[in-house]
PDB file of C-alpha atoms in Angstrom:
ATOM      1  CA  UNK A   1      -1.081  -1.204   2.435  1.00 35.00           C
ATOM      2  CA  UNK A   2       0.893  -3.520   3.370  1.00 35.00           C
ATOM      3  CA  UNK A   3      -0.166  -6.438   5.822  1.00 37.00           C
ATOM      4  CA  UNK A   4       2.511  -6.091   8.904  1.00 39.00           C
ATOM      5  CA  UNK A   5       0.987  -8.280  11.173  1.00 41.00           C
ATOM      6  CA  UNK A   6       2.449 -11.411   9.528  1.00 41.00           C
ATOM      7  CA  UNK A   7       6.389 -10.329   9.511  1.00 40.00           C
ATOM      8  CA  UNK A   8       6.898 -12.160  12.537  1.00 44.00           C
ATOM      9  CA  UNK A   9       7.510 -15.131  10.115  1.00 46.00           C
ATOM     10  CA  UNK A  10       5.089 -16.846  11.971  1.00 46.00           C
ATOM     11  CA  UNK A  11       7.768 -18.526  13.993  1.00 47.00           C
ATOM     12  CA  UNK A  12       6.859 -17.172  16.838  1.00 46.00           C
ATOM     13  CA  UNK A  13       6.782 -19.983  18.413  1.00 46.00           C
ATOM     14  CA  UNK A  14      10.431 -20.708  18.544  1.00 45.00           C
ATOM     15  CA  UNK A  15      11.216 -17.620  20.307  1.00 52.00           C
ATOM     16  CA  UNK A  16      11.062 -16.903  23.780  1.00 52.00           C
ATOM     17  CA  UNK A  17       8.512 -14.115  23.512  1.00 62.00           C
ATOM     18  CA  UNK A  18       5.530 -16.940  22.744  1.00 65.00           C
ATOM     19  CA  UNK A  19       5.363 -17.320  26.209  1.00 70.00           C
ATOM     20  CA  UNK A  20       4.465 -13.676  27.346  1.00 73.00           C
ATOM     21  CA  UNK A  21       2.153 -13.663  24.173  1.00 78.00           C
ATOM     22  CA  UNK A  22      -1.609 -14.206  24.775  1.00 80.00           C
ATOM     23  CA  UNK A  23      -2.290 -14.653  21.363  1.00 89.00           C
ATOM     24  CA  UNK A  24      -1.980 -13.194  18.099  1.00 93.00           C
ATOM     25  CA  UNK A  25      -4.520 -11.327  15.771  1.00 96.00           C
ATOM     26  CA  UNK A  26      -4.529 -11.814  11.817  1.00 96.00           C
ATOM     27  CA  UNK A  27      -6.560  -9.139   9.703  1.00 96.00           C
ATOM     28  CA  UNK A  28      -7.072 -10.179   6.079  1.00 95.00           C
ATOM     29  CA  UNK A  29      -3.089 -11.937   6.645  1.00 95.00           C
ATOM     30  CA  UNK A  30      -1.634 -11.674   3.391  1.00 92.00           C
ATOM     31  CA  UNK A  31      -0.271 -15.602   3.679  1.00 93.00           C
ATOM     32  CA  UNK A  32      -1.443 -16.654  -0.344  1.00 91.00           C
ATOM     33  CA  UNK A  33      -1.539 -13.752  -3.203  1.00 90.00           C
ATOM     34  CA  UNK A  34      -2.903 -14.231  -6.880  1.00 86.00           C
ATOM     35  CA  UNK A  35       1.036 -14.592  -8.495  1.00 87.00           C
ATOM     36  CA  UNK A  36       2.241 -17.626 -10.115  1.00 86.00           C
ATOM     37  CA  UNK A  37       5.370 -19.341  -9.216  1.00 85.00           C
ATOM     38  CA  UNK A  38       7.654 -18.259 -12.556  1.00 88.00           C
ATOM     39  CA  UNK A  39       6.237 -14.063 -11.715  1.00 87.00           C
ATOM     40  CA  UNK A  40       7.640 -14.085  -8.397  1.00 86.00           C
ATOM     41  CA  UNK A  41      11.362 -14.617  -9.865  1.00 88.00           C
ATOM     42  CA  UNK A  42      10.544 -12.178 -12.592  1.00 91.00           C
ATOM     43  CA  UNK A  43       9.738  -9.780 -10.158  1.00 89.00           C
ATOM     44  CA  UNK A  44      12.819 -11.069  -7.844  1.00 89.00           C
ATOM     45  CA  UNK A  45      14.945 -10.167 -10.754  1.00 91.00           C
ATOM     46  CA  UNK A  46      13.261  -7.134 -11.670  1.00 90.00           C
ATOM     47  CA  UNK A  47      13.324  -5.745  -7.901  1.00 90.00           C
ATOM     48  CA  UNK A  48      17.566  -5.661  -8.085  1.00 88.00           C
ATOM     49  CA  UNK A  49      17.457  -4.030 -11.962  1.00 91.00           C
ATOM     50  CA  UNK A  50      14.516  -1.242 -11.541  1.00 89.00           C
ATOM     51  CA  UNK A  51      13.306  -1.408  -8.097  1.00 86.00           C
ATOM     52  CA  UNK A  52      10.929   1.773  -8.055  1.00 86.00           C
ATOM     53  CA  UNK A  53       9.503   1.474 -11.272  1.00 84.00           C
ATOM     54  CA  UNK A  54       6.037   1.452 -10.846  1.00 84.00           C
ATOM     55  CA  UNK A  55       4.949  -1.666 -13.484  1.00 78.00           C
ATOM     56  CA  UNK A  56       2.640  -3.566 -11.510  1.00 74.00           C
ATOM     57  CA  UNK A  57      -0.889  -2.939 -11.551  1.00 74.00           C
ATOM     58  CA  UNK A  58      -2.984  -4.508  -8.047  1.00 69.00           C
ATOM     59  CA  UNK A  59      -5.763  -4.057  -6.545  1.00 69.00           C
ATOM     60  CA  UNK A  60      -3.922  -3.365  -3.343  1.00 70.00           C
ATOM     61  CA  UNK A  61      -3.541   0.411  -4.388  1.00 73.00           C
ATOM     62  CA  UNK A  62      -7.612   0.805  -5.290  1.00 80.00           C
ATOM     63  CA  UNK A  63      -8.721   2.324  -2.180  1.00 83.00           C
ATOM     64  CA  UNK A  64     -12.676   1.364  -3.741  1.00 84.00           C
ATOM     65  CA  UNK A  65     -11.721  -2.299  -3.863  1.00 85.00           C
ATOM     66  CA  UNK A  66     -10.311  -2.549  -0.263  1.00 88.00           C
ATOM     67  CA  UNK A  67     -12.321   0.153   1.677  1.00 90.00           C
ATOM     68  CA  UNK A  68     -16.166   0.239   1.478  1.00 92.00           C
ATOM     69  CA  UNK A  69     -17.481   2.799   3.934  1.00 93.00           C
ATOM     70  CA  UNK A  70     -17.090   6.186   1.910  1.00 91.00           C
ATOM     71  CA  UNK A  71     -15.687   8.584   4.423  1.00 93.00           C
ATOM     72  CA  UNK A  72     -12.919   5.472   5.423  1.00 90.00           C
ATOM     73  CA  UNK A  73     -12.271   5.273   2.381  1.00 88.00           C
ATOM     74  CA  UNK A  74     -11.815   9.046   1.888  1.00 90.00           C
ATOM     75  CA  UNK A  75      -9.336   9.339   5.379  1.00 90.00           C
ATOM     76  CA  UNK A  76      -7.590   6.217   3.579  1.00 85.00           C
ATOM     77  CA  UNK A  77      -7.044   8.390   0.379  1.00 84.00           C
ATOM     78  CA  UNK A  78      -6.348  11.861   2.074  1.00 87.00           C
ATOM     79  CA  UNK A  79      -3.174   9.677   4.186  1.00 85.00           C
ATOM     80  CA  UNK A  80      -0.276  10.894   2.638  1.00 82.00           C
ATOM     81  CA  UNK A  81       1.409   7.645   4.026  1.00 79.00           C
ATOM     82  CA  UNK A  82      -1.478   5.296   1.457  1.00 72.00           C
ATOM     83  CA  UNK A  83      -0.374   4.473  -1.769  1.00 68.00           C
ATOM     84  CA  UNK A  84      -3.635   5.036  -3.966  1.00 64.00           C
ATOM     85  CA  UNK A  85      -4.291   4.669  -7.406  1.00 64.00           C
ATOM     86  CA  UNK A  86      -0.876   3.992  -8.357  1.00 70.00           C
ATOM     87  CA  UNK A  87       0.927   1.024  -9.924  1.00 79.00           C
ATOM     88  CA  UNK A  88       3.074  -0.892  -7.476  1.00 80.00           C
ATOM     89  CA  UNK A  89       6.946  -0.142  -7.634  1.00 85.00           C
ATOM     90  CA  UNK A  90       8.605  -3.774  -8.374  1.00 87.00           C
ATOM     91  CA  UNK A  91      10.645  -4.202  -5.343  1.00 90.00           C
ATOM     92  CA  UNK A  92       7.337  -3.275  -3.457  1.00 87.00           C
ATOM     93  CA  UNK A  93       5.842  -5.764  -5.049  1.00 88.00           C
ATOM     94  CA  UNK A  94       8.557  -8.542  -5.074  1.00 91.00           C
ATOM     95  CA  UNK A  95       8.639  -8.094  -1.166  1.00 91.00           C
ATOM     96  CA  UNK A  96       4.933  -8.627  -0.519  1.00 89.00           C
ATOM     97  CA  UNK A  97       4.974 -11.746  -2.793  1.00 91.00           C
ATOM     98  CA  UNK A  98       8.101 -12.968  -1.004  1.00 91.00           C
ATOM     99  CA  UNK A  99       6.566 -12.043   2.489  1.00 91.00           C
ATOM    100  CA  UNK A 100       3.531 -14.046   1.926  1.00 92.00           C
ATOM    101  CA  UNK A 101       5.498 -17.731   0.526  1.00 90.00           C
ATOM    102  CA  UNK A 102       8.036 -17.333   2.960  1.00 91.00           C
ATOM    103  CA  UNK A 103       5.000 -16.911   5.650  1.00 92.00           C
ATOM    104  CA  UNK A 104       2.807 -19.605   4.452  1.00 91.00           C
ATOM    105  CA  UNK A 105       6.033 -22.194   4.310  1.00 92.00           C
ATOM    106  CA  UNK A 106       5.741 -21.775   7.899  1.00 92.00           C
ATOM    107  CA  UNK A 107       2.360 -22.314   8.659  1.00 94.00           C
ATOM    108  CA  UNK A 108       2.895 -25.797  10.834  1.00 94.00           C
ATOM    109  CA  UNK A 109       4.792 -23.803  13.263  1.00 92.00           C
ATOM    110  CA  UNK A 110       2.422 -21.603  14.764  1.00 92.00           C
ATOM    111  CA  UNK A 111       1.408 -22.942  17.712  1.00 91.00           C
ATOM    112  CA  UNK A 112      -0.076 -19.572  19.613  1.00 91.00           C
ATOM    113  CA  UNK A 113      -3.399 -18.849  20.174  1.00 94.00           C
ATOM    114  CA  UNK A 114      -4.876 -16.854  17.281  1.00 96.00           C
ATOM    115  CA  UNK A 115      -8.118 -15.035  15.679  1.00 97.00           C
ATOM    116  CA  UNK A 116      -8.000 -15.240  11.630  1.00 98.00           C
ATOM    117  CA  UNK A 117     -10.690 -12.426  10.389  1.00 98.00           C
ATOM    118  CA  UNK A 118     -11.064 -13.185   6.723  1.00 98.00           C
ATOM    119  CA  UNK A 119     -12.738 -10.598   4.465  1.00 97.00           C
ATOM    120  CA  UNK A 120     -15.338 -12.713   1.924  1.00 97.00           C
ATOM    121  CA  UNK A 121     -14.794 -10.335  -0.491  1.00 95.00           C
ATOM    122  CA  UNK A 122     -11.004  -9.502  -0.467  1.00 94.00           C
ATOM    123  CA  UNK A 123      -9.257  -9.138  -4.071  1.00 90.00           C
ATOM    124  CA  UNK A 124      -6.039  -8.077  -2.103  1.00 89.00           C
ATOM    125  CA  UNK A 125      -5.053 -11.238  -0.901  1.00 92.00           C
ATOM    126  CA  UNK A 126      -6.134 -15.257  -1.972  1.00 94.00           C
ATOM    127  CA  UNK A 127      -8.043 -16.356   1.503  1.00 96.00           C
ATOM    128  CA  UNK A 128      -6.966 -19.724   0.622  1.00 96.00           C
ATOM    129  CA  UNK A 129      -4.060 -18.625   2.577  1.00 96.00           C
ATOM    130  CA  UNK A 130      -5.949 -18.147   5.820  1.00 97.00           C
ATOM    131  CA  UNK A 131      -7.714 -22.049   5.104  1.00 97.00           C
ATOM    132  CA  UNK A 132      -4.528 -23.604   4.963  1.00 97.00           C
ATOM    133  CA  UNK A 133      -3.330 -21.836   8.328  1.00 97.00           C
ATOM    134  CA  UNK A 134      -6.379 -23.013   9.972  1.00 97.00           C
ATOM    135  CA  UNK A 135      -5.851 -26.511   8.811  1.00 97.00           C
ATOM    136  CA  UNK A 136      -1.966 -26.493   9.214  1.00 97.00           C
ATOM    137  CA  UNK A 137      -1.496 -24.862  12.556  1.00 96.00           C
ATOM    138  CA  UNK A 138      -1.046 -26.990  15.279  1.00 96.00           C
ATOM    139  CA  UNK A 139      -2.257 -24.395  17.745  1.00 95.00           C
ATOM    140  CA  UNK A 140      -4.972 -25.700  20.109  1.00 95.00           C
ATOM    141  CA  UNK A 141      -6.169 -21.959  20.220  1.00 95.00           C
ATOM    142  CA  UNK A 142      -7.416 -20.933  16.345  1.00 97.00           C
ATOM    143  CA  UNK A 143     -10.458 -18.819  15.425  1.00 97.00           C
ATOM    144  CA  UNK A 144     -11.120 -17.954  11.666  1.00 98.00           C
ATOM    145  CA  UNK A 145     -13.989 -15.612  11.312  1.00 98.00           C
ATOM    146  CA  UNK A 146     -15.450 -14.565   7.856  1.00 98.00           C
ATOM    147  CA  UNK A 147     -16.968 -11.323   6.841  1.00 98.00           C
ATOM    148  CA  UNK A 148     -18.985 -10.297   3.818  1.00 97.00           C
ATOM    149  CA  UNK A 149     -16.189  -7.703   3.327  1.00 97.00           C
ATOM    150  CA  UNK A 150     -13.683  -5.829   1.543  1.00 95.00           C
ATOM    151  CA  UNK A 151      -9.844  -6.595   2.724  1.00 93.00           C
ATOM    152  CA  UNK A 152      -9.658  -3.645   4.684  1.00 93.00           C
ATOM    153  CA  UNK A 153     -11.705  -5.146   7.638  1.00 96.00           C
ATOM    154  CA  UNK A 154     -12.355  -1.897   9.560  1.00 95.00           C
ATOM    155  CA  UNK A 155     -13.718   0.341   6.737  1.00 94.00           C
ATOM    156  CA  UNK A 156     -16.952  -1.550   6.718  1.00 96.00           C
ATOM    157  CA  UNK A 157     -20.042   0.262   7.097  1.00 95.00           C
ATOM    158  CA  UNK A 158     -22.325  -0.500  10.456  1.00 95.00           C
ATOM    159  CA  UNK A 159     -23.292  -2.634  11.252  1.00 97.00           C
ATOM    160  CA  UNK A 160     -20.982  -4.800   9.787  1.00 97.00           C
ATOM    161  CA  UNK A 161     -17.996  -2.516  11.568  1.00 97.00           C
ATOM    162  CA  UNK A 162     -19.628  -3.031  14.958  1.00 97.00           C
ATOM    163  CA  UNK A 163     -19.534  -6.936  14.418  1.00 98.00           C
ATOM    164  CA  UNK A 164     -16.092  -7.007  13.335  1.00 98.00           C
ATOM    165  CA  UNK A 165     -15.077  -5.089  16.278  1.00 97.00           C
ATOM    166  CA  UNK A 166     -17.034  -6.927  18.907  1.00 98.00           C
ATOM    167  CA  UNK A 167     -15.551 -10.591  17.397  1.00 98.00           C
ATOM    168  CA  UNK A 168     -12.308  -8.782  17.833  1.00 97.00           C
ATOM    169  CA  UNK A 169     -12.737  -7.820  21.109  1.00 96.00           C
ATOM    170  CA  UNK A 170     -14.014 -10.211  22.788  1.00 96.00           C
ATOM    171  CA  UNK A 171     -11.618 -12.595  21.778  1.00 95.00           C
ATOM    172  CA  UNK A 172      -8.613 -10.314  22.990  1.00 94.00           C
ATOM    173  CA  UNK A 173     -11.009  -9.793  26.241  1.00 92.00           C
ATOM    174  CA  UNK A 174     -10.864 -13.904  26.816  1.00 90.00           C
ATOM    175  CA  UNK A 175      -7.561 -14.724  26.618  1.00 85.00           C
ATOM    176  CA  UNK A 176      -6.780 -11.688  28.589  1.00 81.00           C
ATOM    177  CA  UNK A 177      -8.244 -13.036  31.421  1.00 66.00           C
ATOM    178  CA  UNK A 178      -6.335 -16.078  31.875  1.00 54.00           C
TER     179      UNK A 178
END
């Protein structure tokens, strides 16, 4: 599945919303993926010639690498909406690889309050992405938290789950009481 969260560009900050926003929360963020420089134009050009081919073999669509509490894992695959087991089309592909360089070029500019969760054991997305947004961001307001996990954050087993969730909430529960 694709990580939504980050197609706010991260420049939030120049838009007029950042000041009604309390803060922002980043699960797994997909800001650095495993794809060298020269793939992501092959894919580029590949996305306009064959767009839904399905060529690309990723660990994004192995629903045992990203979820590891069984029954999760079996709602995940029973979703008609989850893309399991196949190859990735090209265009899908060529966006998410797109998505995450355009995202991390804009790292310096978020300057909202924010929670990073990082998942230890993620083969979805390079976490070195997350490091260089905690070291880049100018935001006075920036929590990373790291997990002995799979990417998909919330299909942990307890009582790894119940961690997760109370870091989560109780940093929404702070800054909502300012």
């Amino acid at each position: 599945k694709m990580n939504t969260n980050m197609n706010m560009n991260m420049n939030i900050s120049a838009n007029s919303i950042s000041d009604r926003l309390a803060g922002v929360v980043l699960l797994a963020p997909m800001l650095a993926l495993n794809v060298a420089e020269p793939l992501r134009y092959v894919l580029k050009g590949l996305s306009f010639l064959v767009p839904t081919i399905q060529l690309i073999s990723s660990s994004a669509t192995s629903s045992a690498k990203q979820y590891r509490d069984a029954d999760k894992r079996r709602e995940c695959d029973d979703d008609d909406l989850t893309v399991s087991g196949a190859k990735l089309r090209v265009a899908s592909a060529a966006a998410c690889v797109n998505l995450a360089a355009e995202t991390r070029a804009s790292l310096s500019d978020v300057d909202i309050p924010f929670l990073c969760m990082v998942a230890n054991e993620d083969v979805v997305v390079k976490n070195e992405g997350s490091f260089e947004l905690m070291e880049k961001s100018p935001s006075l307001d920036k929590t990373l938290k790291q997990y002995d996990a799979l990417h998909g954050l919330f299909c942990e087993p307890a009582p790894l789950i119940d961690q997760i969730q109370l870091d989560l909430l109780s940093w929404v529960n702070h800054r909502c009481k300012h």
